[in-house]
PDB file of C-alpha atoms in Angstrom:
ATOM      1  CA  UNK A   1      55.091  78.149 -28.769  1.00 61.00           C
ATOM      2  CA  UNK A   2      57.214  79.093 -25.750  1.00 72.00           C
ATOM      3  CA  UNK A   3      57.423  82.649 -24.407  1.00 73.00           C
ATOM      4  CA  UNK A   4      60.381  83.771 -22.309  1.00 77.00           C
ATOM      5  CA  UNK A   5      59.684  86.257 -19.499  1.00 77.00           C
ATOM      6  CA  UNK A   6      62.583  88.102 -17.869  1.00 78.00           C
ATOM      7  CA  UNK A   7      62.084  88.770 -14.147  1.00 77.00           C
ATOM      8  CA  UNK A   8      64.670  90.069 -11.694  1.00 76.00           C
ATOM      9  CA  UNK A   9      65.055  92.155  -8.561  1.00 82.00           C
ATOM     10  CA  UNK A  10      61.973  92.594  -6.377  1.00 87.00           C
ATOM     11  CA  UNK A  11      59.713  90.288  -8.403  1.00 85.00           C
ATOM     12  CA  UNK A  12      62.241  87.490  -8.483  1.00 86.00           C
ATOM     13  CA  UNK A  13      62.717  87.667  -4.710  1.00 89.00           C
ATOM     14  CA  UNK A  14      58.945  87.404  -4.248  1.00 87.00           C
ATOM     15  CA  UNK A  15      58.845  84.374  -6.541  1.00 86.00           C
ATOM     16  CA  UNK A  16      61.672  82.752  -4.603  1.00 88.00           C
ATOM     17  CA  UNK A  17      59.675  83.347  -1.426  1.00 87.00           C
ATOM     18  CA  UNK A  18      56.540  81.718  -2.855  1.00 88.00           C
ATOM     19  CA  UNK A  19      58.537  78.681  -3.957  1.00 89.00           C
ATOM     20  CA  UNK A  20      60.347  78.560  -0.607  1.00 89.00           C
ATOM     21  CA  UNK A  21      57.027  78.535   1.236  1.00 86.00           C
ATOM     22  CA  UNK A  22      55.931  75.564  -0.855  1.00 88.00           C
ATOM     23  CA  UNK A  23      53.056  77.384  -2.585  1.00 88.00           C
ATOM     24  CA  UNK A  24      54.580  76.557  -5.973  1.00 89.00           C
ATOM     25  CA  UNK A  25      57.036  73.901  -7.065  1.00 91.00           C
ATOM     26  CA  UNK A  26      58.954  76.274  -9.348  1.00 91.00           C
ATOM     27  CA  UNK A  27      59.068  79.946 -10.295  1.00 88.00           C
ATOM     28  CA  UNK A  28      57.772  79.006 -13.756  1.00 87.00           C
ATOM     29  CA  UNK A  29      54.669  77.490 -12.182  1.00 90.00           C
ATOM     30  CA  UNK A  30      54.110  80.666 -10.146  1.00 88.00           C
ATOM     31  CA  UNK A  31      54.411  82.855 -13.256  1.00 87.00           C
ATOM     32  CA  UNK A  32      51.997  80.646 -15.223  1.00 89.00           C
ATOM     33  CA  UNK A  33      49.459  80.887 -12.417  1.00 89.00           C
ATOM     34  CA  UNK A  34      49.836  84.682 -12.289  1.00 87.00           C
ATOM     35  CA  UNK A  35      49.292  84.993 -16.051  1.00 87.00           C
ATOM     36  CA  UNK A  36      46.253  82.703 -15.875  1.00 90.00           C
ATOM     37  CA  UNK A  37      44.727  84.813 -13.097  1.00 90.00           C
ATOM     38  CA  UNK A  38      45.409  87.988 -15.066  1.00 88.00           C
ATOM     39  CA  UNK A  39      43.621  86.628 -18.138  1.00 84.00           C
ATOM     40  CA  UNK A  40      40.669  85.473 -16.037  1.00 84.00           C
ATOM     41  CA  UNK A  41      40.279  88.949 -14.533  1.00 87.00           C
ATOM     42  CA  UNK A  42      40.673  90.808 -17.836  1.00 88.00           C
ATOM     43  CA  UNK A  43      37.611  91.421 -20.014  1.00 87.00           C
ATOM     44  CA  UNK A  44      39.279  90.489 -23.287  1.00 88.00           C
ATOM     45  CA  UNK A  45      36.002  90.726 -25.208  1.00 88.00           C
ATOM     46  CA  UNK A  46      35.534  94.361 -24.135  1.00 89.00           C
ATOM     47  CA  UNK A  47      39.112  95.195 -25.090  1.00 90.00           C
ATOM     48  CA  UNK A  48      38.603  93.537 -28.483  1.00 88.00           C
ATOM     49  CA  UNK A  49      35.366  95.460 -29.097  1.00 90.00           C
ATOM     50  CA  UNK A  50      36.975  98.776 -28.139  1.00 91.00           C
ATOM     51  CA  UNK A  51      39.818  98.136 -30.589  1.00 91.00           C
ATOM     52  CA  UNK A  52      37.341  97.171 -33.321  1.00 92.00           C
ATOM     53  CA  UNK A  53      35.134 100.233 -32.836  1.00 90.00           C
ATOM     54  CA  UNK A  54      38.219 102.455 -33.038  1.00 91.00           C
ATOM     55  CA  UNK A  55      38.989 100.878 -36.417  1.00 90.00           C
ATOM     56  CA  UNK A  56      42.375  99.524 -35.366  1.00 93.00           C
ATOM     57  CA  UNK A  57      41.469  95.844 -35.872  1.00 95.00           C
ATOM     58  CA  UNK A  58      39.137  93.822 -38.086  1.00 95.00           C
ATOM     59  CA  UNK A  59      36.070  91.879 -37.012  1.00 92.00           C
ATOM     60  CA  UNK A  60      37.954  88.648 -37.665  1.00 91.00           C
ATOM     61  CA  UNK A  61      40.797  89.751 -35.382  1.00 93.00           C
ATOM     62  CA  UNK A  62      38.223  90.739 -32.770  1.00 92.00           C
ATOM     63  CA  UNK A  63      36.638  87.274 -32.952  1.00 89.00           C
ATOM     64  CA  UNK A  64      40.047  85.629 -32.780  1.00 88.00           C
ATOM     65  CA  UNK A  65      41.229  87.264 -29.559  1.00 89.00           C
ATOM     66  CA  UNK A  66      37.782  87.105 -27.912  1.00 88.00           C
ATOM     67  CA  UNK A  67      37.460  83.426 -28.889  1.00 87.00           C
ATOM     68  CA  UNK A  68      34.028  83.991 -30.454  1.00 87.00           C
ATOM     69  CA  UNK A  69      32.580  83.002 -33.813  1.00 84.00           C
ATOM     70  CA  UNK A  70      31.675  85.675 -36.352  1.00 82.00           C
ATOM     71  CA  UNK A  71      27.967  85.119 -35.663  1.00 82.00           C
ATOM     72  CA  UNK A  72      28.516  85.408 -31.913  1.00 88.00           C
ATOM     73  CA  UNK A  73      30.452  88.649 -32.296  1.00 89.00           C
ATOM     74  CA  UNK A  74      27.818  90.189 -34.583  1.00 88.00           C
ATOM     75  CA  UNK A  75      25.103  89.164 -32.107  1.00 90.00           C
ATOM     76  CA  UNK A  76      27.110  90.753 -29.285  1.00 91.00           C
ATOM     77  CA  UNK A  77      27.417  94.005 -31.229  1.00 91.00           C
ATOM     78  CA  UNK A  78      23.675  93.979 -31.863  1.00 91.00           C
ATOM     79  CA  UNK A  79      22.845  93.403 -28.189  1.00 92.00           C
ATOM     80  CA  UNK A  80      25.011  96.364 -27.234  1.00 90.00           C
ATOM     81  CA  UNK A  81      23.476  98.588 -29.893  1.00 91.00           C
ATOM     82  CA  UNK A  82      26.741  98.844 -31.824  1.00 88.00           C
ATOM     83  CA  UNK A  83      27.013  98.950 -35.601  1.00 88.00           C
ATOM     84  CA  UNK A  84      29.628  96.768 -37.318  1.00 88.00           C
ATOM     85  CA  UNK A  85      31.985  98.495 -39.757  1.00 87.00           C
ATOM     86  CA  UNK A  86      30.969  96.630 -42.901  1.00 85.00           C
ATOM     87  CA  UNK A  87      30.320  97.278 -46.577  1.00 80.00           C
ATOM     88  CA  UNK A  88      30.668 100.367 -48.734  1.00 80.00           C
ATOM     89  CA  UNK A  89      30.392 103.901 -47.401  1.00 76.00           C
ATOM     90  CA  UNK A  90      28.878 105.722 -50.388  1.00 79.00           C
ATOM     91  CA  UNK A  91      26.826 105.185 -53.538  1.00 82.00           C
ATOM     92  CA  UNK A  92      29.795 106.227 -55.645  1.00 81.00           C
ATOM     93  CA  UNK A  93      31.957 103.582 -54.009  1.00 82.00           C
ATOM     94  CA  UNK A  94      29.239 100.984 -54.599  1.00 81.00           C
ATOM     95  CA  UNK A  95      28.975 101.823 -58.305  1.00 86.00           C
ATOM     96  CA  UNK A  96      32.747 101.657 -58.699  1.00 87.00           C
ATOM     97  CA  UNK A  97      32.943  98.262 -57.034  1.00 84.00           C
ATOM     98  CA  UNK A  98      30.080  96.845 -59.112  1.00 84.00           C
ATOM     99  CA  UNK A  99      32.086  97.709 -62.237  1.00 88.00           C
ATOM    100  CA  UNK A 100      35.206  96.159 -60.714  1.00 87.00           C
ATOM    101  CA  UNK A 101      33.379  92.883 -60.070  1.00 84.00           C
ATOM    102  CA  UNK A 102      31.857  92.837 -63.556  1.00 86.00           C
ATOM    103  CA  UNK A 103      35.250  93.287 -65.206  1.00 88.00           C
ATOM    104  CA  UNK A 104      37.221  90.920 -62.958  1.00 87.00           C
ATOM    105  CA  UNK A 105      38.044  87.405 -64.131  1.00 88.00           C
ATOM    106  CA  UNK A 106      39.027  86.132 -60.690  1.00 90.00           C
ATOM    107  CA  UNK A 107      37.452  86.779 -57.286  1.00 90.00           C
ATOM    108  CA  UNK A 108      38.884  85.775 -53.911  1.00 92.00           C
ATOM    109  CA  UNK A 109      36.503  85.679 -50.936  1.00 88.00           C
ATOM    110  CA  UNK A 110      37.506  86.416 -47.360  1.00 87.00           C
ATOM    111  CA  UNK A 111      35.699  85.491 -44.143  1.00 76.00           C
ATOM    112  CA  UNK A 112      32.466  87.532 -44.002  1.00 76.00           C
ATOM    113  CA  UNK A 113      31.336  87.424 -47.665  1.00 76.00           C
ATOM    114  CA  UNK A 114      32.100  83.720 -47.840  1.00 71.00           C
ATOM    115  CA  UNK A 115      30.108  82.980 -44.687  1.00 65.00           C
ATOM    116  CA  UNK A 116      27.120  85.064 -45.772  1.00 62.00           C
ATOM    117  CA  UNK A 117      27.022  83.890 -49.386  1.00 61.00           C
ATOM    118  CA  UNK A 118      27.614  80.297 -48.389  1.00 58.00           C
ATOM    119  CA  UNK A 119      24.772  80.374 -45.897  1.00 55.00           C
ATOM    120  CA  UNK A 120      22.111  82.091 -47.960  1.00 46.00           C
ATOM    121  CA  UNK A 121      23.027  81.146 -51.520  1.00 47.00           C
ATOM    122  CA  UNK A 122      24.531  77.731 -50.749  1.00 52.00           C
ATOM    123  CA  UNK A 123      27.450  78.783 -52.979  1.00 52.00           C
ATOM    124  CA  UNK A 124      25.322  78.289 -56.123  1.00 54.00           C
ATOM    125  CA  UNK A 125      26.818  81.502 -57.489  1.00 54.00           C
ATOM    126  CA  UNK A 126      30.079  79.620 -58.085  1.00 55.00           C
ATOM    127  CA  UNK A 127      28.548  77.130 -60.518  1.00 55.00           C
ATOM    128  CA  UNK A 128      26.388  79.762 -62.212  1.00 51.00           C
ATOM    129  CA  UNK A 129      29.218  82.174 -62.982  1.00 65.00           C
ATOM    130  CA  UNK A 130      31.947  82.066 -65.616  1.00 75.00           C
ATOM    131  CA  UNK A 131      34.447  83.710 -63.282  1.00 78.00           C
ATOM    132  CA  UNK A 132      37.130  81.887 -61.312  1.00 83.00           C
ATOM    133  CA  UNK A 133      36.714  81.859 -57.526  1.00 83.00           C
ATOM    134  CA  UNK A 134      39.383  81.451 -54.887  1.00 89.00           C
ATOM    135  CA  UNK A 135      39.704  81.036 -51.126  1.00 88.00           C
ATOM    136  CA  UNK A 136      42.880  81.351 -49.083  1.00 91.00           C
ATOM    137  CA  UNK A 137      43.775  78.051 -47.425  1.00 88.00           C
ATOM    138  CA  UNK A 138      44.142  79.647 -43.976  1.00 89.00           C
ATOM    139  CA  UNK A 139      40.755  81.353 -44.350  1.00 86.00           C
ATOM    140  CA  UNK A 140      39.023  77.968 -44.406  1.00 82.00           C
ATOM    141  CA  UNK A 141      39.832  77.536 -40.709  1.00 79.00           C
ATOM    142  CA  UNK A 142      37.791  80.630 -39.801  1.00 78.00           C
ATOM    143  CA  UNK A 143      34.558  80.052 -41.701  1.00 75.00           C
ATOM    144  CA  UNK A 144      31.487  78.324 -40.177  1.00 70.00           C
ATOM    145  CA  UNK A 145      31.432  74.529 -40.387  1.00 74.00           C
ATOM    146  CA  UNK A 146      28.429  74.341 -42.740  1.00 71.00           C
ATOM    147  CA  UNK A 147      30.027  76.768 -45.184  1.00 70.00           C
ATOM    148  CA  UNK A 148      33.358  74.961 -44.978  1.00 73.00           C
ATOM    149  CA  UNK A 149      31.606  71.691 -45.803  1.00 73.00           C
ATOM    150  CA  UNK A 150      29.939  73.307 -48.844  1.00 69.00           C
ATOM    151  CA  UNK A 151      33.279  74.707 -49.970  1.00 70.00           C
ATOM    152  CA  UNK A 152      35.050  71.364 -49.647  1.00 70.00           C
ATOM    153  CA  UNK A 153      32.247  69.703 -51.630  1.00 69.00           C
ATOM    154  CA  UNK A 154      32.648  72.205 -54.456  1.00 64.00           C
ATOM    155  CA  UNK A 155      36.403  71.697 -54.514  1.00 64.00           C
ATOM    156  CA  UNK A 156      35.948  68.046 -55.393  1.00 58.00           C
ATOM    157  CA  UNK A 157      34.617  68.404 -58.945  1.00 58.00           C
ATOM    158  CA  UNK A 158      36.817  68.276 -62.037  1.00 58.00           C
ATOM    159  CA  UNK A 159      35.001  71.271 -63.526  1.00 59.00           C
ATOM    160  CA  UNK A 160      34.899  73.259 -60.304  1.00 64.00           C
ATOM    161  CA  UNK A 161      35.583  76.969 -60.689  1.00 72.00           C
ATOM    162  CA  UNK A 162      36.523  77.209 -57.015  1.00 76.00           C
ATOM    163  CA  UNK A 163      40.160  76.783 -55.964  1.00 83.00           C
ATOM    164  CA  UNK A 164      42.183  77.133 -52.779  1.00 85.00           C
ATOM    165  CA  UNK A 165      45.275  79.337 -52.764  1.00 90.00           C
ATOM    166  CA  UNK A 166      48.072  77.573 -50.891  1.00 90.00           C
ATOM    167  CA  UNK A 167      51.655  78.313 -49.957  1.00 87.00           C
ATOM    168  CA  UNK A 168      51.112  81.835 -48.611  1.00 90.00           C
ATOM    169  CA  UNK A 169      53.942  82.879 -46.309  1.00 92.00           C
ATOM    170  CA  UNK A 170      54.115  85.722 -43.831  1.00 94.00           C
ATOM    171  CA  UNK A 171      50.389  85.744 -43.004  1.00 94.00           C
ATOM    172  CA  UNK A 172      50.949  85.750 -39.239  1.00 94.00           C
ATOM    173  CA  UNK A 173      53.326  88.714 -39.386  1.00 95.00           C
ATOM    174  CA  UNK A 174      51.038  90.587 -41.793  1.00 97.00           C
ATOM    175  CA  UNK A 175      48.062  89.904 -39.509  1.00 95.00           C
ATOM    176  CA  UNK A 176      49.832  91.143 -36.377  1.00 94.00           C
ATOM    177  CA  UNK A 177      51.112  94.263 -38.130  1.00 95.00           C
ATOM    178  CA  UNK A 178      47.725  95.250 -39.556  1.00 96.00           C
ATOM    179  CA  UNK A 179      45.215  94.107 -36.930  1.00 95.00           C
ATOM    180  CA  UNK A 180      43.723  91.280 -39.015  1.00 96.00           C
ATOM    181  CA  UNK A 181      42.972  87.656 -38.312  1.00 93.00           C
ATOM    182  CA  UNK A 182      45.426  85.199 -39.856  1.00 93.00           C
ATOM    183  CA  UNK A 183      42.764  84.092 -42.342  1.00 92.00           C
ATOM    184  CA  UNK A 184      42.011  87.663 -43.412  1.00 94.00           C
ATOM    185  CA  UNK A 185      45.709  88.423 -43.779  1.00 96.00           C
ATOM    186  CA  UNK A 186      46.139  85.284 -45.860  1.00 96.00           C
ATOM    187  CA  UNK A 187      43.219  86.371 -48.071  1.00 95.00           C
ATOM    188  CA  UNK A 188      44.807  89.755 -48.786  1.00 97.00           C
ATOM    189  CA  UNK A 189      48.198  88.184 -49.544  1.00 97.00           C
ATOM    190  CA  UNK A 190      46.574  85.473 -51.680  1.00 96.00           C
ATOM    191  CA  UNK A 191      44.632  88.025 -53.731  1.00 96.00           C
ATOM    192  CA  UNK A 192      47.858  89.944 -54.310  1.00 96.00           C
ATOM    193  CA  UNK A 193      49.679  86.764 -55.314  1.00 95.00           C
ATOM    194  CA  UNK A 194      47.163  85.614 -57.927  1.00 95.00           C
ATOM    195  CA  UNK A 195      46.075  89.150 -58.909  1.00 95.00           C
ATOM    196  CA  UNK A 196      42.431  88.503 -58.009  1.00 94.00           C
ATOM    197  CA  UNK A 197      39.796  90.987 -56.865  1.00 94.00           C
ATOM    198  CA  UNK A 198      39.388  90.583 -53.102  1.00 95.00           C
ATOM    199  CA  UNK A 199      35.751  90.385 -51.982  1.00 92.00           C
ATOM    200  CA  UNK A 200      35.618  91.768 -48.452  1.00 92.00           C
ATOM    201  CA  UNK A 201      33.041  93.592 -46.343  1.00 90.00           C
ATOM    202  CA  UNK A 202      35.163  94.361 -43.287  1.00 92.00           C
ATOM    203  CA  UNK A 203      36.280  97.996 -43.329  1.00 93.00           C
ATOM    204  CA  UNK A 204      39.663  97.272 -41.745  1.00 95.00           C
ATOM    205  CA  UNK A 205      40.417  94.473 -44.206  1.00 95.00           C
ATOM    206  CA  UNK A 206      39.379  96.697 -47.111  1.00 94.00           C
ATOM    207  CA  UNK A 207      41.594  99.561 -45.939  1.00 95.00           C
ATOM    208  CA  UNK A 208      44.615  97.308 -45.422  1.00 97.00           C
ATOM    209  CA  UNK A 209      44.056  95.658 -48.810  1.00 96.00           C
ATOM    210  CA  UNK A 210      43.959  98.987 -50.631  1.00 95.00           C
ATOM    211  CA  UNK A 211      47.075 100.265 -48.864  1.00 96.00           C
ATOM    212  CA  UNK A 212      48.817  97.027 -49.843  1.00 96.00           C
ATOM    213  CA  UNK A 213      47.907  97.516 -53.503  1.00 96.00           C
ATOM    214  CA  UNK A 214      45.130  94.928 -53.622  1.00 95.00           C
ATOM    215  CA  UNK A 215      41.919  95.629 -55.553  1.00 93.00           C
ATOM    216  CA  UNK A 216      38.885  95.114 -53.319  1.00 93.00           C
ATOM    217  CA  UNK A 217      35.085  95.101 -53.569  1.00 91.00           C
ATOM    218  CA  UNK A 218      32.217  94.408 -51.177  1.00 88.00           C
ATOM    219  CA  UNK A 219      29.867  91.436 -51.467  1.00 81.00           C
ATOM    220  CA  UNK A 220      26.914  93.854 -51.446  1.00 72.00           C
ATOM    221  CA  UNK A 221      28.138  95.042 -54.830  1.00 61.00           C
TER     222      UNK A 221
END
């Protein structure tokens, strides 16, 4: 993807000077170098954490812009004595979501529940349940490799109750608008499309899902 930057006046004269002195071959090269230096000097991880702790972005979004895995981000929060915004906030909410899961025919898992359940239960819950399970196609790119491998194995069987939701459009715009990762945004939109109960532990994802009219429950339910 190409980004166009408009520069004129004082800055353009300075760029012309740098090119004239032979420090850069073109003004575009000078701008690229300036942007690279800016990114190197900026603590993007700290900015991402500040946004997450304020509740303006999800954990997945935080991982995305900090270029860290979910496990790495959770470990970073722990080292800094910070508590992730996950799960239900009250006993009443927990009871309500347990009932929602019991009555739902279809469940769609987003990043965190899928990673946790896949790691500790080896996704056995899929074969043991009579419900239908779904994953958004774009969410597969964000889950740990071992879990992704387990998911792809389950998708291969003729009697598999696990399916991938494809053809979701507008996930990037929805993600940018709501402070979600592209996979999380795709999960919300997929759950809305197939009318499934979204299983999510991230507080930001849960809030956005509810506002968007999507039923949601936590994996701890």
